[in-house]
mmCIF file of C-alpha atoms and ligand atoms in Angstrom:
data_model
loop_
_atom_site.group_PDB
_atom_site.id
_atom_site.type_symbol
_atom_site.label_atom_id
_atom_site.label_comp_id
_atom_site.label_asym_id
_atom_site.label_seq_id
_atom_site.Cartn_x
_atom_site.Cartn_y
_atom_site.Cartn_z
ATOM 1 C CA UNK A 42 11.349 20.501 13.113
ATOM 2 C CA UNK A 43 13.275 21.792 10.053
ATOM 3 C CA UNK A 44 11.627 23.139 6.983
ATOM 4 C CA UNK A 45 9.752 20.523 5.325
ATOM 5 C CA UNK A 46 10.765 19.085 1.743
ATOM 6 C CA UNK A 47 8.533 17.736 -0.974
ATOM 7 C CA UNK A 48 8.937 14.379 -2.513
ATOM 8 C CA UNK A 49 7.208 12.528 -5.328
ATOM 9 C CA UNK A 50 3.738 10.852 -4.939
ATOM 10 C CA UNK A 51 4.876 7.405 -5.897
ATOM 11 C CA UNK A 52 7.793 7.388 -3.105
ATOM 12 C CA UNK A 53 5.049 7.743 -0.326
ATOM 13 C CA UNK A 54 2.944 5.244 -2.206
ATOM 14 C CA UNK A 55 5.405 2.570 -2.355
ATOM 15 C CA UNK A 56 6.150 2.800 1.295
ATOM 16 C CA UNK A 57 2.270 2.646 1.968
ATOM 17 C CA UNK A 58 2.275 -0.480 -0.188
ATOM 18 C CA UNK A 59 5.277 -1.994 1.694
ATOM 19 C CA UNK A 60 3.837 -1.300 4.969
ATOM 20 C CA UNK A 61 0.524 -2.845 4.031
ATOM 21 C CA UNK A 62 2.321 -5.875 2.674
ATOM 22 C CA UNK A 63 4.140 -6.293 6.028
ATOM 23 C CA UNK A 64 1.284 -5.318 8.410
ATOM 24 C CA UNK A 65 -1.782 -6.152 6.471
ATOM 25 C CA UNK A 66 -4.798 -3.796 5.713
ATOM 26 C CA UNK A 67 -5.833 -3.295 9.326
ATOM 27 C CA UNK A 68 -2.337 -2.553 10.585
ATOM 28 C CA UNK A 69 -1.876 -0.091 7.653
ATOM 29 C CA UNK A 70 -5.118 1.722 8.752
ATOM 30 C CA UNK A 71 -3.767 1.758 12.367
ATOM 31 C CA UNK A 72 -0.489 3.199 11.151
ATOM 32 C CA UNK A 73 -2.062 5.850 9.070
ATOM 33 C CA UNK A 74 -4.321 6.832 11.860
ATOM 34 C CA UNK A 75 -1.638 6.817 14.420
ATOM 35 C CA UNK A 76 0.533 8.918 12.199
ATOM 36 C CA UNK A 77 -2.048 11.527 11.878
ATOM 37 C CA UNK A 78 -2.245 10.410 8.086
ATOM 38 C CA UNK A 79 -5.957 9.639 7.982
ATOM 39 C CA UNK A 80 -6.414 11.359 4.885
ATOM 40 C CA UNK A 81 -4.485 8.533 3.061
ATOM 41 C CA UNK A 82 -6.896 5.702 4.406
ATOM 42 C CA UNK A 83 -8.087 4.082 1.171
ATOM 43 C CA UNK A 84 -6.768 6.912 -0.592
ATOM 44 C CA UNK A 85 -3.055 6.417 -1.380
ATOM 45 C CA UNK A 86 -0.912 8.961 -3.384
ATOM 46 C CA UNK A 87 -1.156 8.541 -7.040
ATOM 47 C CA UNK A 88 1.391 6.725 -9.064
ATOM 48 C CA UNK A 89 3.286 9.562 -10.440
ATOM 49 C CA UNK A 90 6.310 11.703 -9.739
ATOM 50 C CA UNK A 91 4.728 14.948 -9.066
ATOM 51 C CA UNK A 92 6.000 16.451 -5.788
ATOM 52 C CA UNK A 93 2.755 16.131 -4.057
ATOM 53 C CA UNK A 94 3.736 14.766 -0.591
ATOM 54 C CA UNK A 95 6.118 15.612 2.106
ATOM 55 C CA UNK A 96 9.328 14.167 3.713
ATOM 56 C CA UNK A 97 7.387 14.723 7.170
ATOM 57 C CA UNK A 98 4.748 12.371 5.911
ATOM 58 C CA UNK A 99 6.984 9.639 4.998
ATOM 59 C CA UNK A 100 8.895 9.990 8.317
ATOM 60 C CA UNK A 101 5.584 10.155 10.065
ATOM 61 C CA UNK A 102 4.375 6.874 8.579
ATOM 62 C CA UNK A 103 7.705 5.174 9.693
ATOM 63 C CA UNK A 104 7.416 6.585 12.987
ATOM 64 C CA UNK A 105 3.859 5.311 13.339
ATOM 65 C CA UNK A 106 5.083 1.758 12.530
ATOM 66 C CA UNK A 107 7.821 2.218 15.175
ATOM 67 C CA UNK A 108 5.193 3.349 17.596
ATOM 68 C CA UNK A 109 2.863 0.443 16.772
ATOM 69 C CA UNK A 110 5.380 -2.124 17.682
ATOM 70 C CA UNK A 111 7.439 -0.425 20.270
ATOM 71 C CA UNK A 112 11.176 0.312 19.822
ATOM 72 C CA UNK A 113 12.338 -3.145 20.203
ATOM 73 C CA UNK A 114 9.956 -4.876 17.828
ATOM 74 C CA UNK A 115 10.015 -1.860 15.268
ATOM 75 C CA UNK A 116 13.545 -2.303 14.094
ATOM 76 C CA UNK A 117 12.891 -5.743 12.459
ATOM 77 C CA UNK A 118 9.517 -4.619 11.152
ATOM 78 C CA UNK A 119 10.928 -1.501 9.600
ATOM 79 C CA UNK A 120 13.702 -3.489 7.893
ATOM 80 C CA UNK A 121 11.020 -5.722 6.456
ATOM 81 C CA UNK A 122 9.225 -2.730 5.160
ATOM 82 C CA UNK A 123 12.664 -1.363 3.632
ATOM 83 C CA UNK A 124 12.974 -4.821 1.966
ATOM 84 C CA UNK A 125 9.745 -4.513 0.448
ATOM 85 C CA UNK A 126 10.041 -1.087 -0.693
ATOM 86 C CA UNK A 127 13.155 -2.298 -2.587
ATOM 87 C CA UNK A 128 11.270 -5.075 -4.145
ATOM 88 C CA UNK A 129 8.237 -2.832 -5.138
ATOM 89 C CA UNK A 130 10.693 -0.346 -6.689
ATOM 90 C CA UNK A 131 12.549 -2.955 -8.636
ATOM 91 C CA UNK A 132 9.439 -4.814 -9.920
ATOM 92 C CA UNK A 133 7.145 -1.943 -10.521
ATOM 93 C CA UNK A 134 9.104 1.105 -11.209
ATOM 94 C CA UNK A 135 12.619 0.148 -12.534
ATOM 95 C CA UNK A 136 12.252 2.371 -15.473
ATOM 96 C CA UNK A 137 11.163 5.239 -13.598
ATOM 97 C CA UNK A 138 14.042 4.630 -10.925
ATOM 98 C CA UNK A 139 16.516 4.099 -13.568
ATOM 99 C CA UNK A 140 17.383 0.714 -12.217
ATOM 100 C CA UNK A 141 18.534 -1.477 -14.847
ATOM 101 C CA UNK A 142 17.063 -4.716 -13.209
ATOM 102 C CA UNK A 143 17.704 -8.013 -14.623
ATOM 103 C CA UNK A 144 20.187 -6.566 -17.198
ATOM 104 C CA UNK A 145 22.377 -5.578 -14.465
ATOM 105 C CA UNK A 146 21.992 -8.787 -12.630
ATOM 106 C CA UNK A 147 23.161 -10.610 -15.642
ATOM 107 C CA UNK A 148 26.272 -8.680 -16.554
ATOM 108 C CA UNK A 149 29.494 -10.733 -16.467
ATOM 109 C CA UNK A 150 31.400 -8.622 -13.905
ATOM 110 C CA UNK A 151 32.883 -9.368 -10.669
ATOM 111 C CA UNK A 152 30.417 -9.113 -7.665
ATOM 112 C CA UNK A 153 32.060 -6.205 -6.070
ATOM 113 C CA UNK A 154 31.591 -4.227 -9.518
ATOM 114 C CA UNK A 155 27.998 -5.188 -9.803
ATOM 115 C CA UNK A 156 27.243 -4.088 -6.339
ATOM 116 C CA UNK A 157 28.834 -0.753 -6.973
ATOM 117 C CA UNK A 158 26.913 -0.247 -10.021
ATOM 118 C CA UNK A 159 23.492 -1.085 -8.316
ATOM 119 C CA UNK A 160 24.305 0.899 -5.294
ATOM 120 C CA UNK A 161 25.176 3.916 -7.680
ATOM 121 C CA UNK A 162 21.803 3.443 -9.345
ATOM 122 C CA UNK A 163 19.973 3.334 -5.900
ATOM 123 C CA UNK A 164 21.832 6.455 -5.065
ATOM 124 C CA UNK A 165 20.776 8.188 -8.299
ATOM 125 C CA UNK A 166 17.247 7.018 -7.735
ATOM 126 C CA UNK A 167 17.203 8.606 -4.293
ATOM 127 C CA UNK A 168 18.448 12.025 -5.655
ATOM 128 C CA UNK A 169 16.185 11.854 -8.808
ATOM 129 C CA UNK A 170 13.126 10.091 -7.720
ATOM 130 C CA UNK A 171 12.901 10.705 -4.057
ATOM 131 C CA UNK A 172 14.595 14.169 -3.779
ATOM 132 C CA UNK A 173 16.763 12.815 -1.237
ATOM 133 C CA UNK A 174 20.474 14.038 -1.705
ATOM 134 C CA UNK A 175 22.569 10.848 -1.560
ATOM 135 C CA UNK A 176 26.027 9.753 -2.690
ATOM 136 C CA UNK A 177 28.102 6.712 -2.695
ATOM 137 C CA UNK A 178 31.673 6.396 -1.338
ATOM 138 C CA UNK A 179 34.067 3.258 -1.556
ATOM 139 C CA UNK A 180 37.148 1.908 0.317
ATOM 140 C CA UNK A 181 38.886 -1.383 0.311
ATOM 141 C CA UNK A 182 36.557 -3.190 2.494
ATOM 142 C CA UNK A 183 33.132 -1.671 1.629
ATOM 143 C CA UNK A 184 30.897 1.102 0.425
ATOM 144 C CA UNK A 185 29.294 3.951 2.151
ATOM 145 C CA UNK A 186 25.845 4.986 1.256
ATOM 146 C CA UNK A 187 25.602 8.506 2.391
ATOM 147 C CA UNK A 188 22.388 10.544 2.879
ATOM 148 C CA UNK A 189 22.722 14.194 3.254
ATOM 149 C CA UNK A 190 19.132 15.203 3.886
ATOM 150 C CA UNK A 191 17.338 12.175 5.562
ATOM 151 C CA UNK A 192 13.637 11.763 6.168
ATOM 152 C CA UNK A 193 14.661 10.959 9.977
ATOM 153 C CA UNK A 194 15.319 14.650 10.614
ATOM 154 C CA UNK A 195 11.432 15.103 10.564
ATOM 155 C CA UNK A 196 11.074 12.316 13.345
ATOM 156 C CA UNK A 197 11.348 12.506 17.190
ATOM 157 C CA UNK A 198 14.761 12.299 18.321
ATOM 158 C CA UNK A 199 16.008 8.875 18.921
ATOM 159 C CA UNK A 200 18.923 7.324 20.971
ATOM 160 C CA UNK A 201 20.453 5.303 18.332
ATOM 161 C CA UNK A 202 20.265 5.454 14.448
ATOM 162 C CA UNK A 203 16.722 4.872 13.394
ATOM 163 C CA UNK A 204 16.548 4.612 9.615
ATOM 164 C CA UNK A 205 15.812 0.963 9.440
ATOM 165 C CA UNK A 206 13.783 1.130 6.233
ATOM 166 C CA UNK A 207 16.891 2.331 4.340
ATOM 167 C CA UNK A 208 18.871 -0.488 5.974
ATOM 168 C CA UNK A 209 16.084 -2.981 4.796
ATOM 169 C CA UNK A 210 16.205 -1.609 1.353
ATOM 170 C CA UNK A 211 19.920 -1.607 0.937
ATOM 171 C CA UNK A 212 20.201 -5.203 2.381
ATOM 172 C CA UNK A 213 17.388 -6.269 -0.097
ATOM 173 C CA UNK A 214 19.115 -4.663 -3.052
ATOM 174 C CA UNK A 215 22.234 -6.779 -2.230
ATOM 175 C CA UNK A 216 20.391 -9.893 -1.826
ATOM 176 C CA UNK A 217 18.436 -9.511 -5.072
ATOM 177 C CA UNK A 218 21.594 -8.756 -6.674
ATOM 178 C CA UNK A 219 23.814 -11.547 -5.383
ATOM 179 C CA UNK A 220 21.675 -14.090 -3.600
ATOM 180 C CA UNK A 221 23.787 -13.560 -0.538
ATOM 181 C CA UNK A 222 23.366 -11.688 2.705
ATOM 182 C CA UNK A 223 25.424 -8.563 3.408
ATOM 183 C CA UNK A 224 25.093 -6.963 6.851
ATOM 184 C CA UNK A 225 24.235 -3.571 6.269
ATOM 185 C CA UNK A 226 24.438 -1.123 9.133
ATOM 186 C CA UNK A 227 23.640 2.574 9.694
ATOM 187 C CA UNK A 228 26.655 3.788 11.430
ATOM 188 C CA UNK A 229 25.965 7.568 11.746
ATOM 189 C CA UNK A 230 22.438 8.991 11.688
ATOM 190 C CA UNK A 231 21.231 12.548 11.204
ATOM 191 C CA UNK A 232 18.569 11.954 13.753
ATOM 192 C CA UNK A 233 21.094 11.412 16.429
ATOM 193 C CA UNK A 234 23.017 14.487 15.418
ATOM 194 C CA UNK A 235 25.337 13.356 12.748
ATOM 195 C CA UNK A 236 25.776 15.492 9.682
ATOM 196 C CA UNK A 237 24.596 12.834 7.375
ATOM 197 C CA UNK A 238 23.055 9.280 7.541
ATOM 198 C CA UNK A 239 25.827 6.894 6.609
ATOM 199 C CA UNK A 240 25.360 3.239 5.774
ATOM 200 C CA UNK A 241 28.084 0.604 5.581
ATOM 201 C CA UNK A 242 27.845 -2.082 3.046
ATOM 202 C CA UNK A 243 30.519 -4.538 3.392
ATOM 203 C CA UNK A 244 32.036 -6.225 0.245
ATOM 204 C CA UNK A 245 32.118 -9.499 1.860
ATOM 205 C CA UNK A 246 28.814 -11.343 2.436
ATOM 206 C CA UNK A 247 28.005 -12.761 5.969
ATOM 207 C CA UNK A 248 26.955 -16.108 4.614
HETATM 208 ZN ZN1 ZN B 254 19.204 8.174 9.827
#
């Protein structure tokens, strides 16, 4: 495993709240136990941005959700967890995360321009508030959300891209902004040997 990396307490706390929302209290306990994170049962990290928790712990919780459901069922559940992390982030922590929230939603701009603004803010929040180096690129058909140091490198090797929580969070961010579904895909993943995790967000909704 590569050298561990610290992240703010609140990032892991929000993941735990999201998993608990999707799996319930007992499921959450099973996940924390399965991920050898028993110390957090009934004792979530505090709501602050001190660098008190580790990337490997975040990855361990994701992996424990996957192990709980098995590889086939896990993808959808982890995407649901990701959607919940975005909703908690925007509702509870928009000031901390630097997300403009409702103000951005109401801006009189073309849809694609608003998508770009929100994705830029999410990337900035990943850099600043999650300590996860992230950048945004764009071409005619879509955006690339690129994570250069991902939590997935602290998880066991997978045969296919495994960052479903991020896919869910990005999907939900676009739904929240536009009330439309954009099919977000993780095209390349560090866990499977790529240099970065690259997510494609098309500029055209699928419905
Ligand atoms: Zn990945």
